[in-house]
Amino acid sequence: MATTPITPSADSKAAPHFPEQVTGMYVLARALKNVGIENVYGLVGIPVTEAAYLIQGQGIRFVGFRHEQQAGMAAATEGFLTKKPGVLMTVSSLGFLNGLTATANATVNCYPMIQISGASDPTMVDMNMGTYEQLDQFNTAKPLVKAVFRCSKAEDIPSAVNRAYRAAVSGRPGGVYIDMTTPALGQVMNREDAEKLFYDPIDLYTPTAPSPEAVERAVGIITSAKRPAILLGKGAAYAQVDDKIKTLVEKYNIPYLPMSMAKGLMPDDGPLSALSCRSTIMEKADVVIVAGARLNWMLSFGKGKWSPDIKFVQLDVEPQEIDVNRPIAAPVIGDLGLSLDAILAGMEGKTMSTDAAWLPALQAETKAKGVKFAARIDDAKSAMPMTHWTALGAIKPILAANPDVILVNEGANTLDDTRDAISMSLPRHRVDCATWAIMGMGMGSTIGAAVATGKSVVAIEGDSAFGFSGMDFSTACRFNLPVTVVIFNN
Ligand code: ADP
């Protein structure tokens, strides 16, 4: 049978066009890059292993941990120190739950953080079909975080990442959860189509300004105070408005009392520091400016020792924080930077009514306590067996000579004694177990602080506390981080 030779047409001579394809994991990696994420902390496994490679392919550092809780503590610490959400990536079920502990802790502490977890196909989870690592992660996370998103298709991912970022940093910062389902991660699409999904979100963070009436009320109360003080919380450290706080304190001679993670925002050893005068301030101050702190259990709920006549001027971004445990005389709701700007502008040209004896009395008390303190450390030098104070006496001068070292601290007595013994002189250089008073943040926060800032970190850990996260010391070694861990084994 005769055959007709096939003559190639002009078209078929050209190389066949197979559009390049990418997966939802690529879309995730690109979406994170698009909002400026520089580090992702996590522990890989099905279904996110390849996502981690693609994240690295975008030039993002992936810090792989031994335990998800520590990876989450690292992400949360990056959030606190940088004002940008730290990102945690976990696998489904147990990995998700381990990480969620840290995300919940971040939410309680007002640290911006995003947990992204691989998740089983929700259509199977919802029908309780007993699929691989089945867990309704979306609804499990919901009550513990600020916002939750579930990506069921790759097209949802860029929007989920952008919105999660905005939710984490807006208003009161906190943890956000993205349920990254297996179908979304594994979805294949043409690269060309994928690239069209990305957009640059406008104003990922919008600071809100306080009302002029609130500012006027606050200024009136502050300037009429006879015995004023300012209480600095970790929200003030987080807000990165160090110069404005310094101006308010120094221009108007207002003594300051820092909460533990606000230590160093103003120097602990500065002339206006009332760090040693907590009880006196509670009992005798007539006006206290509460800047980025909550009147919770750590401040006796604003009751107890606090004078019943005290007037609180509370500067907070979260309106629902006002009147939580006692009525607030002057709430100033807004971003701390804008609130301080407005208060400083309102105080311009006005003078304080401070009693002449108030500041000298606080300074005399500070001096007397300082002498007692020094004697305590001196006495411990030759103590046998060693006490915490012996060890702290050795560490104190080294940290004083290296103020830019970040101090991470947890434990029970180790926490209390270290907080009392080690003075801080720079803002955001102390990270501890914070509002929940937990143990088990040590190695995670140490690694997060070192990765996020590039600075040296010293962790002072109780032996019990170290036990919760000790295995991740190996992570610090693997990444060659400038970290020193001191364990108080009592
Ligand atoms: P501390 O434990 O040091 O007392 P808290 O965690 O109890 O501090 O309180 C921190 C407070 O700071 C929270 O009420 C939070 O809403 C607030 N906050 C966080 N960021 C800002 C900001 N940018 N401006 C104003 N308030 C803020």
Short mmCIF file of C-alpha atoms and ligand atoms in Angstrom, two decimals:
data_model
loop_
_atom_site.label_atom_id
_atom_site.label_comp_id
_atom_site.label_asym_id
_atom_site.label_seq_id
_atom_site.Cartn_x
_atom_site.Cartn_y
_atom_site.Cartn_z
CA MET A 1 0.00 0.00 0.00
CA ALA A 2 1.29 3.41 -0.98
CA THR A 3 1.99 5.73 1.86
CA THR A 4 2.00 9.47 1.78
CA PRO A 5 5.18 10.87 3.26
CA ILE A 6 4.46 13.19 6.14
CA THR A 7 5.89 16.58 5.47
CA PRO A 8 6.41 18.59 8.63
CA SER A 9 4.45 21.82 8.55
CA ALA A 10 6.19 25.07 9.40
CA ASP A 11 4.46 25.05 12.81
CA SER A 12 5.48 21.61 13.93
CA LYS A 13 9.15 22.46 13.35
CA ALA A 14 9.02 24.81 16.35
CA ALA A 15 9.73 23.27 19.79
CA PRO A 16 6.51 22.07 21.34
CA HIS A 17 5.25 24.48 24.04
CA PHE A 18 4.74 22.84 27.41
CA PRO A 19 3.85 25.61 29.84
CA GLU A 20 5.97 25.49 32.97
CA GLN A 21 3.99 24.22 35.88
CA VAL A 22 4.18 24.97 39.58
CA THR A 23 2.37 23.73 42.67
CA GLY A 24 0.52 25.40 45.51
CA MET A 25 3.73 25.02 47.52
CA TYR A 26 5.48 27.33 45.10
CA VAL A 27 2.61 29.81 45.40
CA LEU A 28 3.02 29.72 49.19
CA ALA A 29 6.77 30.32 49.00
CA ARG A 30 6.31 33.23 46.59
CA ALA A 31 3.49 34.71 48.69
CA LEU A 32 5.71 34.71 51.79
CA LYS A 33 8.53 36.34 49.85
CA ASN A 34 6.10 38.91 48.49
CA VAL A 35 5.30 40.23 52.00
CA GLY A 36 8.96 40.34 52.98
CA ILE A 37 9.25 37.25 55.18
CA GLU A 38 12.94 36.51 55.74
CA ASN A 39 12.84 33.50 58.08
CA VAL A 40 10.52 30.54 58.47
CA TYR A 41 10.83 28.33 61.56
CA GLY A 42 9.46 24.82 61.57
CA LEU A 43 9.78 21.11 61.31
CA VAL A 44 9.09 19.52 57.97
CA GLY A 45 7.35 16.29 57.00
CA ILE A 46 4.39 15.31 54.86
CA PRO A 47 2.78 17.44 53.43
CA VAL A 48 5.09 20.47 53.73
CA THR A 49 8.59 19.11 53.06
CA GLU A 50 8.80 20.38 49.49
CA ALA A 51 7.24 23.68 50.53
CA ALA A 52 10.26 24.24 52.78
CA TYR A 53 12.63 23.62 49.84
CA LEU A 54 10.69 26.06 47.69
CA ILE A 55 10.73 28.60 50.53
CA GLN A 56 14.52 28.28 50.60
CA GLY A 57 14.48 28.67 46.82
CA GLN A 58 12.95 32.11 47.37
CA GLY A 59 15.97 33.12 49.49
CA ILE A 60 14.05 32.73 52.76
CA ARG A 61 15.97 31.05 55.58
CA PHE A 62 14.28 27.89 56.84
CA VAL A 63 15.28 27.10 60.40
CA GLY A 64 14.46 23.45 61.09
CA PHE A 65 13.87 22.53 64.74
CA ARG A 66 13.59 19.37 66.83
CA HIS A 67 10.18 20.33 68.20
CA GLU A 68 7.44 22.51 66.74
CA GLN A 69 6.76 24.30 70.02
CA GLN A 70 10.28 25.68 70.01
CA ALA A 71 10.05 26.65 66.34
CA GLY A 72 6.90 28.55 67.28
CA MET A 73 8.59 30.26 70.23
CA ALA A 74 11.31 31.36 67.81
CA ALA A 75 8.76 32.77 65.36
CA ALA A 76 6.94 34.60 68.17
CA THR A 77 10.21 36.08 69.44
CA GLU A 78 11.05 37.33 65.96
CA GLY A 79 7.58 38.94 65.93
CA PHE A 80 8.19 40.70 69.24
CA LEU A 81 11.67 41.91 68.30
CA THR A 82 10.99 43.04 64.73
CA LYS A 83 7.31 44.09 64.65
CA LYS A 84 6.90 41.79 61.64
CA PRO A 85 5.10 38.47 61.97
CA GLY A 86 7.35 35.50 62.66
CA VAL A 87 6.34 32.48 60.58
CA LEU A 88 6.02 28.92 61.86
CA MET A 89 5.48 25.99 59.52
CA THR A 90 4.19 22.68 60.87
CA VAL A 91 2.94 19.36 59.58
CA SER A 92 -0.62 18.20 60.18
CA SER A 93 -2.11 16.78 63.41
CA LEU A 94 0.50 16.49 66.17
CA GLY A 95 2.97 18.90 64.56
CA PHE A 96 0.15 21.41 64.23
CA LEU A 97 -0.88 20.94 67.86
CA ASN A 98 2.70 21.23 69.14
CA GLY A 99 3.10 24.46 67.22
CA LEU A 100 -0.30 25.80 68.27
CA THR A 101 0.92 26.02 71.88
CA ALA A 102 3.40 28.66 70.77
CA THR A 103 0.88 30.44 68.53
CA ALA A 104 -1.60 30.64 71.41
CA ASN A 105 1.20 31.92 73.66
CA ALA A 106 2.05 34.57 71.04
CA THR A 107 -1.59 35.67 70.96
CA VAL A 108 -1.73 36.02 74.74
CA ASN A 109 1.51 38.02 74.71
CA CYS A 110 0.50 40.24 71.75
CA TYR A 111 3.35 39.06 69.50
CA PRO A 112 2.60 38.98 65.77
CA MET A 113 3.03 35.50 64.35
CA ILE A 114 1.62 33.30 61.58
CA GLN A 115 1.40 29.53 61.90
CA ILE A 116 1.03 27.78 58.57
CA SER A 117 0.24 24.11 58.88
CA GLY A 118 -0.18 21.34 56.38
CA ALA A 119 -3.67 19.91 56.80
CA SER A 120 -5.54 16.89 55.52
CA ASP A 121 -8.24 17.31 52.87
CA PRO A 122 -11.09 19.06 54.73
CA THR A 123 -13.76 17.27 52.71
CA MET A 124 -12.48 14.02 54.24
CA VAL A 125 -11.93 15.49 57.71
CA ASP A 126 -15.43 16.92 57.73
CA MET A 127 -16.90 13.50 56.87
CA ASN A 128 -14.76 11.88 59.59
CA MET A 129 -13.40 9.39 57.09
CA GLY A 130 -10.32 8.55 59.10
CA THR A 131 -7.87 10.09 56.65
CA TYR A 132 -4.14 10.49 57.23
CA GLU A 133 -3.44 12.71 60.26
CA GLN A 134 -7.09 13.67 60.44
CA LEU A 135 -7.86 16.68 62.63
CA ASP A 136 -10.14 19.69 62.24
CA GLN A 137 -7.21 22.05 62.68
CA PHE A 138 -9.08 25.16 61.49
CA ASN A 139 -11.65 24.94 64.29
CA THR A 140 -9.09 23.75 66.85
CA ALA A 141 -6.98 26.85 66.27
CA LYS A 142 -9.89 29.30 66.05
CA PRO A 143 -10.45 30.10 69.75
CA LEU A 144 -6.73 30.48 70.43
CA VAL A 145 -5.67 32.96 67.75
CA LYS A 146 -6.66 36.32 66.26
CA ALA A 147 -7.73 35.03 62.86
CA VAL A 148 -7.90 31.79 60.89
CA PHE A 149 -7.85 31.13 57.15
CA ARG A 150 -8.17 27.87 55.26
CA CYS A 151 -6.74 27.49 51.77
CA SER A 152 -8.62 24.80 49.86
CA LYS A 153 -7.14 25.80 46.52
CA ALA A 154 -3.82 27.29 45.49
CA GLU A 155 -5.52 30.43 44.19
CA ASP A 156 -6.43 31.34 47.82
CA ILE A 157 -2.87 31.29 49.12
CA PRO A 158 -1.57 34.80 48.27
CA SER A 159 -4.68 36.43 49.69
CA ALA A 160 -4.52 34.26 52.84
CA VAL A 161 -0.86 35.15 53.44
CA ASN A 162 -1.44 38.87 52.91
CA ARG A 163 -4.50 38.90 55.15
CA ALA A 164 -2.78 36.81 57.82
CA TYR A 165 0.09 39.32 57.88
CA ARG A 166 -2.32 42.23 58.23
CA ALA A 167 -4.29 40.45 60.97
CA ALA A 168 -1.13 39.56 62.93
CA VAL A 169 0.22 43.12 63.10
CA SER A 170 -2.96 45.21 63.15
CA GLY A 171 -4.56 46.55 66.30
CA ARG A 172 -3.40 44.35 69.17
CA PRO A 173 -0.84 42.03 67.56
CA GLY A 174 -1.20 38.27 67.90
CA GLY A 175 -1.08 34.83 66.35
CA VAL A 176 -2.84 33.92 63.11
CA TYR A 177 -3.40 30.44 61.72
CA ILE A 178 -3.49 29.35 58.06
CA ASP A 179 -4.80 25.85 57.36
CA MET A 180 -2.84 24.88 54.26
CA THR A 181 -4.68 21.85 52.95
CA THR A 182 -3.03 19.04 51.00
CA PRO A 183 -5.19 19.70 47.91
CA ALA A 184 -4.11 23.37 47.87
CA LEU A 185 -0.43 22.55 48.40
CA GLY A 186 -0.41 19.86 45.73
CA GLN A 187 -2.49 21.71 43.14
CA VAL A 188 -0.64 22.06 39.84
CA MET A 189 -1.04 25.19 37.75
CA ASN A 190 0.73 26.99 34.94
CA ARG A 191 3.39 29.32 36.24
CA GLU A 192 1.94 32.12 34.11
CA ASP A 193 -1.41 31.77 35.85
CA ALA A 194 0.24 31.50 39.27
CA GLU A 195 2.19 34.74 38.77
CA LYS A 196 -1.08 36.60 38.18
CA LEU A 197 -2.25 35.70 41.71
CA PHE A 198 0.29 37.87 43.52
CA TYR A 199 -0.43 41.47 44.45
CA ASP A 200 1.32 43.94 46.68
CA PRO A 201 -0.94 44.63 49.65
CA ILE A 202 -1.17 48.33 50.51
CA ASP A 203 -0.47 49.47 54.08
CA LEU A 204 -0.08 46.11 55.77
CA TYR A 205 0.08 48.07 59.01
CA THR A 206 -1.99 51.19 59.61
CA PRO A 207 -1.40 52.93 62.96
CA THR A 208 -4.56 54.36 64.49
CA ALA A 209 -4.58 57.78 66.15
CA PRO A 210 -6.28 58.55 69.49
CA SER A 211 -9.16 61.02 69.68
CA PRO A 212 -8.23 64.64 70.54
CA GLU A 213 -10.68 64.56 73.49
CA ALA A 214 -8.95 61.53 74.97
CA VAL A 215 -5.56 63.20 74.59
CA GLU A 216 -6.75 66.44 76.19
CA ARG A 217 -8.18 64.51 79.16
CA ALA A 218 -4.94 62.58 79.57
CA VAL A 219 -2.77 65.70 79.37
CA GLY A 220 -4.93 67.41 82.01
CA ILE A 221 -4.50 64.50 84.43
CA ILE A 222 -0.77 64.05 83.77
CA THR A 223 0.10 67.71 84.21
CA SER A 224 -1.90 68.00 87.43
CA ALA A 225 -0.20 64.94 89.01
CA LYS A 226 1.62 65.45 92.29
CA ARG A 227 3.27 62.03 92.31
CA PRO A 228 3.35 60.79 88.72
CA ALA A 229 4.95 57.64 87.34
CA ILE A 230 5.00 55.82 84.03
CA LEU A 231 4.60 52.07 83.86
CA LEU A 232 6.24 50.61 80.78
CA GLY A 233 4.99 47.29 79.43
CA LYS A 234 6.24 44.99 76.73
CA GLY A 235 3.68 46.58 74.35
CA ALA A 236 5.75 49.77 74.65
CA ALA A 237 8.94 47.85 73.90
CA TYR A 238 7.26 46.16 70.94
CA ALA A 239 5.95 49.45 69.52
CA GLN A 240 9.51 50.71 68.88
CA VAL A 241 8.80 54.26 70.00
CA ASP A 242 11.84 54.49 72.26
CA ASP A 243 12.63 58.16 71.53
CA LYS A 244 9.10 59.33 72.30
CA ILE A 245 9.09 57.53 75.65
CA LYS A 246 12.49 59.01 76.45
CA THR A 247 11.18 62.49 75.65
CA LEU A 248 8.09 62.09 77.83
CA VAL A 249 10.15 60.75 80.73
CA GLU A 250 13.09 63.12 80.55
CA LYS A 251 11.38 66.35 79.52
CA TYR A 252 8.80 66.05 82.32
CA ASN A 253 10.92 64.19 84.89
CA ILE A 254 8.52 61.29 85.24
CA PRO A 255 9.92 58.25 87.08
CA TYR A 256 9.48 54.99 85.22
CA LEU A 257 8.79 51.43 86.29
CA PRO A 258 9.34 48.77 83.61
CA MET A 259 7.63 45.40 83.42
CA SER A 260 10.15 42.63 82.86
CA MET A 261 10.27 42.68 79.05
CA ALA A 262 10.22 46.48 79.00
CA LYS A 263 13.45 46.56 81.01
CA GLY A 264 16.03 48.51 79.03
CA LEU A 265 13.46 50.57 77.14
CA MET A 266 14.75 53.23 79.50
CA PRO A 267 17.96 52.23 81.31
CA ASP A 268 17.33 50.27 84.51
CA ASP A 269 20.09 52.25 86.21
CA GLY A 270 19.01 55.67 84.91
CA PRO A 271 18.36 58.60 87.32
CA LEU A 272 14.59 58.41 86.76
CA SER A 273 14.38 54.63 87.10
CA ALA A 274 11.97 53.56 89.82
CA LEU A 275 12.57 49.87 89.22
CA SER A 276 13.18 49.23 92.91
CA CYS A 277 10.20 51.31 94.04
CA ARG A 278 7.31 49.23 92.78
CA SER A 279 5.49 49.06 96.13
CA THR A 280 5.97 52.77 96.78
CA ILE A 281 4.55 53.64 93.38
CA MET A 282 1.59 51.35 93.92
CA GLU A 283 0.84 52.87 97.29
CA LYS A 284 1.77 56.51 96.81
CA ALA A 285 1.62 57.59 93.15
CA ASP A 286 -1.48 59.63 92.31
CA VAL A 287 -1.25 59.34 88.50
CA VAL A 288 0.26 56.41 86.63
CA ILE A 289 0.62 56.37 82.87
CA VAL A 290 0.28 52.76 81.76
CA ALA A 291 2.04 52.47 78.40
CA GLY A 292 1.58 49.14 76.62
CA ALA A 293 0.92 47.10 79.76
CA ARG A 294 -2.12 45.34 81.15
CA LEU A 295 -3.39 45.61 84.71
CA ASN A 296 -3.51 41.82 84.96
CA TRP A 297 -2.22 39.36 87.59
CA MET A 298 1.31 40.72 87.26
CA LEU A 299 0.10 44.12 88.45
CA SER A 300 -2.30 42.83 91.11
CA PHE A 301 -5.18 43.63 88.71
CA GLY A 302 -4.70 47.32 89.48
CA LYS A 303 -6.12 46.69 92.99
CA GLY A 304 -4.69 45.40 96.27
CA LYS A 305 -1.61 47.44 97.06
CA TRP A 306 -2.49 50.11 94.51
CA SER A 307 -3.90 53.23 96.10
CA PRO A 308 -7.69 53.32 95.57
CA ASP A 309 -7.42 57.00 94.60
CA ILE A 310 -4.85 56.53 91.88
CA LYS A 311 -5.73 57.78 88.40
CA PHE A 312 -4.58 55.60 85.53
CA VAL A 313 -3.89 57.08 82.10
CA GLN A 314 -3.82 53.99 79.91
CA LEU A 315 -2.23 54.07 76.45
CA ASP A 316 -3.20 50.97 74.52
CA VAL A 317 -4.10 50.00 70.99
CA GLU A 318 -6.89 47.70 72.21
CA PRO A 319 -10.08 49.44 73.37
CA GLN A 320 -11.29 46.31 75.17
CA GLU A 321 -8.32 46.53 77.53
CA ILE A 322 -9.83 49.59 79.19
CA ASP A 323 -11.60 49.15 82.56
CA VAL A 324 -10.75 45.43 82.60
CA ASN A 325 -9.96 45.29 86.31
CA ARG A 326 -10.60 48.80 87.52
CA PRO A 327 -11.96 52.01 86.00
CA ILE A 328 -9.42 53.93 83.92
CA ALA A 329 -9.50 57.72 84.37
CA ALA A 330 -8.05 58.53 80.96
CA PRO A 331 -8.02 55.85 78.26
CA VAL A 332 -5.97 56.80 75.19
CA ILE A 333 -6.73 54.32 72.46
CA GLY A 334 -4.40 54.19 69.53
CA ASP A 335 -1.00 53.15 68.32
CA LEU A 336 1.50 54.06 71.02
CA GLY A 337 3.62 56.17 68.67
CA LEU A 338 0.70 58.36 67.60
CA SER A 339 -0.67 58.52 71.16
CA LEU A 340 2.70 59.70 72.50
CA ASP A 341 3.03 62.23 69.67
CA ALA A 342 -0.38 63.63 70.55
CA ILE A 343 0.29 63.70 74.30
CA LEU A 344 3.70 65.34 73.82
CA ALA A 345 2.13 67.95 71.54
CA GLY A 346 -0.65 68.53 74.10
CA MET A 347 1.89 68.96 76.92
CA GLU A 348 4.02 71.44 74.98
CA GLY A 349 4.25 74.70 76.95
CA LYS A 350 2.57 73.17 80.01
CA THR A 351 4.34 72.44 83.28
CA MET A 352 4.01 69.52 85.66
CA SER A 353 2.68 69.96 89.20
CA THR A 354 4.98 67.29 90.70
CA ASP A 355 5.71 67.51 94.46
CA ALA A 356 9.33 68.53 94.96
CA ALA A 357 9.88 65.60 97.36
CA TRP A 358 8.54 62.82 95.07
CA LEU A 359 11.52 62.17 92.83
CA PRO A 360 14.21 62.55 95.53
CA ALA A 361 12.28 60.08 97.73
CA LEU A 362 12.21 57.50 94.94
CA GLN A 363 15.89 58.09 94.18
CA ALA A 364 16.83 57.66 97.84
CA GLU A 365 14.86 54.41 98.01
CA THR A 366 16.56 53.17 94.82
CA LYS A 367 19.98 53.98 96.27
CA ALA A 368 19.30 52.21 99.55
CA LYS A 369 18.00 49.12 97.79
CA GLY A 370 21.01 49.20 95.44
CA VAL A 371 23.38 49.03 98.43
CA LYS A 372 21.48 46.03 99.86
CA PHE A 373 21.53 44.36 96.50
CA ALA A 374 25.25 44.80 96.00
CA ALA A 375 25.85 43.34 99.48
CA ARG A 376 23.72 40.33 98.59
CA ILE A 377 25.84 39.63 95.52
CA ASP A 378 29.07 40.27 97.45
CA ASP A 379 28.06 37.90 100.25
CA ALA A 380 27.25 35.18 97.72
CA LYS A 381 30.71 35.34 96.12
CA SER A 382 32.21 32.89 98.58
CA ALA A 383 29.04 30.94 99.35
CA MET A 384 29.51 27.21 99.43
CA PRO A 385 27.58 25.59 97.89
CA MET A 386 27.09 28.32 95.26
CA THR A 387 23.75 30.11 95.14
CA HIS A 388 21.99 31.81 92.24
CA TRP A 389 23.54 35.04 93.48
CA THR A 390 27.04 33.61 93.19
CA ALA A 391 26.40 32.79 89.56
CA LEU A 392 24.61 36.07 88.85
CA GLY A 393 27.48 37.96 90.48
CA ALA A 394 29.81 36.41 87.92
CA ILE A 395 27.50 36.97 84.93
CA LYS A 396 26.39 40.51 85.79
CA PRO A 397 29.61 42.39 84.93
CA ILE A 398 30.00 40.46 81.67
CA LEU A 399 26.52 41.40 80.51
CA ALA A 400 27.00 44.97 81.74
CA ALA A 401 30.10 45.21 79.54
CA ASN A 402 28.14 43.79 76.58
CA PRO A 403 24.80 45.60 76.67
CA ASP A 404 23.86 44.63 73.13
CA VAL A 405 23.58 40.95 74.08
CA ILE A 406 19.96 39.78 74.18
CA LEU A 407 19.01 38.04 77.41
CA VAL A 408 16.53 35.17 77.36
CA ASN A 409 15.38 34.05 80.77
CA GLU A 410 13.03 31.42 82.18
CA GLY A 411 12.59 29.27 85.23
CA ALA A 412 11.12 29.92 88.66
CA ASN A 413 13.76 31.33 91.04
CA THR A 414 16.15 31.63 88.10
CA LEU A 415 13.65 33.91 86.42
CA ASP A 416 13.02 36.10 89.46
CA ASP A 417 16.64 36.37 90.56
CA THR A 418 18.00 37.05 87.07
CA ARG A 419 15.37 39.69 86.40
CA ASP A 420 16.32 41.42 89.65
CA ALA A 421 20.08 41.06 89.29
CA ILE A 422 20.73 41.85 85.64
CA SER A 423 20.19 45.47 84.64
CA MET A 424 19.19 46.18 81.06
CA SER A 425 20.13 49.33 79.21
CA LEU A 426 18.80 48.78 75.68
CA PRO A 427 15.23 48.21 74.49
CA ARG A 428 14.02 44.77 73.36
CA HIS A 429 17.03 42.99 74.86
CA ARG A 430 15.12 40.89 77.34
CA VAL A 431 12.79 38.04 76.39
CA ASP A 432 11.17 35.86 79.02
CA CYS A 433 8.24 33.61 79.73
CA ALA A 434 5.94 36.65 79.83
CA THR A 435 2.21 36.81 80.53
CA TRP A 436 1.42 33.11 80.87
CA ALA A 437 4.53 32.65 83.06
CA ILE A 438 5.29 29.45 81.22
CA MET A 439 8.38 27.31 81.10
CA GLY A 440 9.47 25.88 77.78
CA MET A 441 10.25 28.91 75.65
CA GLY A 442 14.00 28.99 76.26
CA MET A 443 15.78 27.47 73.28
CA GLY A 444 13.08 28.58 70.82
CA SER A 445 13.23 32.21 71.91
CA THR A 446 17.02 32.11 72.07
CA ILE A 447 17.25 30.85 68.49
CA GLY A 448 14.54 33.23 67.26
CA ALA A 449 16.33 36.21 68.85
CA ALA A 450 19.67 35.22 67.32
CA VAL A 451 18.22 34.56 63.85
CA ALA A 452 15.99 37.64 63.76
CA THR A 453 18.59 40.13 64.98
CA GLY A 454 21.99 38.57 64.24
CA LYS A 455 22.98 39.54 67.80
CA SER A 456 24.57 37.40 70.48
CA VAL A 457 22.10 35.84 72.88
CA VAL A 458 22.62 34.60 76.42
CA ALA A 459 19.94 32.33 77.88
CA ILE A 460 19.80 31.98 81.65
CA GLU A 461 17.70 28.92 82.35
CA GLY A 462 16.48 27.07 85.37
CA ASP A 463 17.36 23.40 85.01
CA SER A 464 13.72 22.40 84.95
CA ALA A 465 12.87 25.05 82.34
CA PHE A 466 15.79 23.99 80.15
CA GLY A 467 14.46 20.45 80.22
CA PHE A 468 11.42 21.48 78.19
CA SER A 469 13.39 22.70 75.22
CA GLY A 470 16.95 21.43 75.75
CA MET A 471 16.98 19.25 72.64
CA ASP A 472 16.74 22.34 70.48
CA PHE A 473 20.11 23.47 71.80
CA SER A 474 21.30 21.27 68.96
CA THR A 475 19.41 23.55 66.53
CA ALA A 476 21.41 26.53 67.78
CA CYS A 477 24.60 24.51 67.18
CA ARG A 478 23.52 23.27 63.76
CA PHE A 479 22.90 26.85 62.62
CA ASN A 480 26.09 28.03 64.25
CA LEU A 481 24.27 30.76 66.16
CA PRO A 482 26.04 33.10 68.62
CA VAL A 483 24.29 31.65 71.64
CA THR A 484 25.44 30.92 75.20
CA VAL A 485 23.21 28.94 77.53
CA VAL A 486 23.70 29.11 81.28
CA ILE A 487 21.79 26.55 83.35
CA PHE A 488 21.22 27.08 87.05
CA ASN A 489 21.16 23.57 88.42
CA ASN A 490 19.94 23.94 91.97
P1 ADP B 1 3.40 43.49 80.21
O1 ADP B 1 3.32 42.00 80.41
O2 ADP B 1 4.77 43.96 79.95
O3 ADP B 1 2.68 44.22 81.29
P2 ADP B 1 1.24 43.17 78.39
O4 ADP B 1 1.52 42.09 77.43
O5 ADP B 1 0.38 42.81 79.56
O6 ADP B 1 2.60 43.82 78.86
O7 ADP B 1 0.53 44.38 77.65
C1 ADP B 1 0.93 44.79 76.39
C2 ADP B 1 -0.13 45.75 75.91
O8 ADP B 1 0.43 46.52 74.86
C3 ADP B 1 -1.37 45.06 75.36
O9 ADP B 1 -2.52 45.51 76.05
C4 ADP B 1 -1.40 45.48 73.90
O10 ADP B 1 -2.69 45.70 73.41
C5 ADP B 1 -0.58 46.75 73.92
N1 ADP B 1 0.06 47.10 72.65
C6 ADP B 1 0.73 46.28 71.81
N2 ADP B 1 1.21 46.96 70.76
C7 ADP B 1 0.83 48.23 70.92
C8 ADP B 1 0.99 49.42 70.16
N3 ADP B 1 1.67 49.44 69.00
N4 ADP B 1 0.45 50.56 70.63
C9 ADP B 1 -0.23 50.58 71.80
N5 ADP B 1 -0.43 49.49 72.56
C10 ADP B 1 0.09 48.33 72.14
#
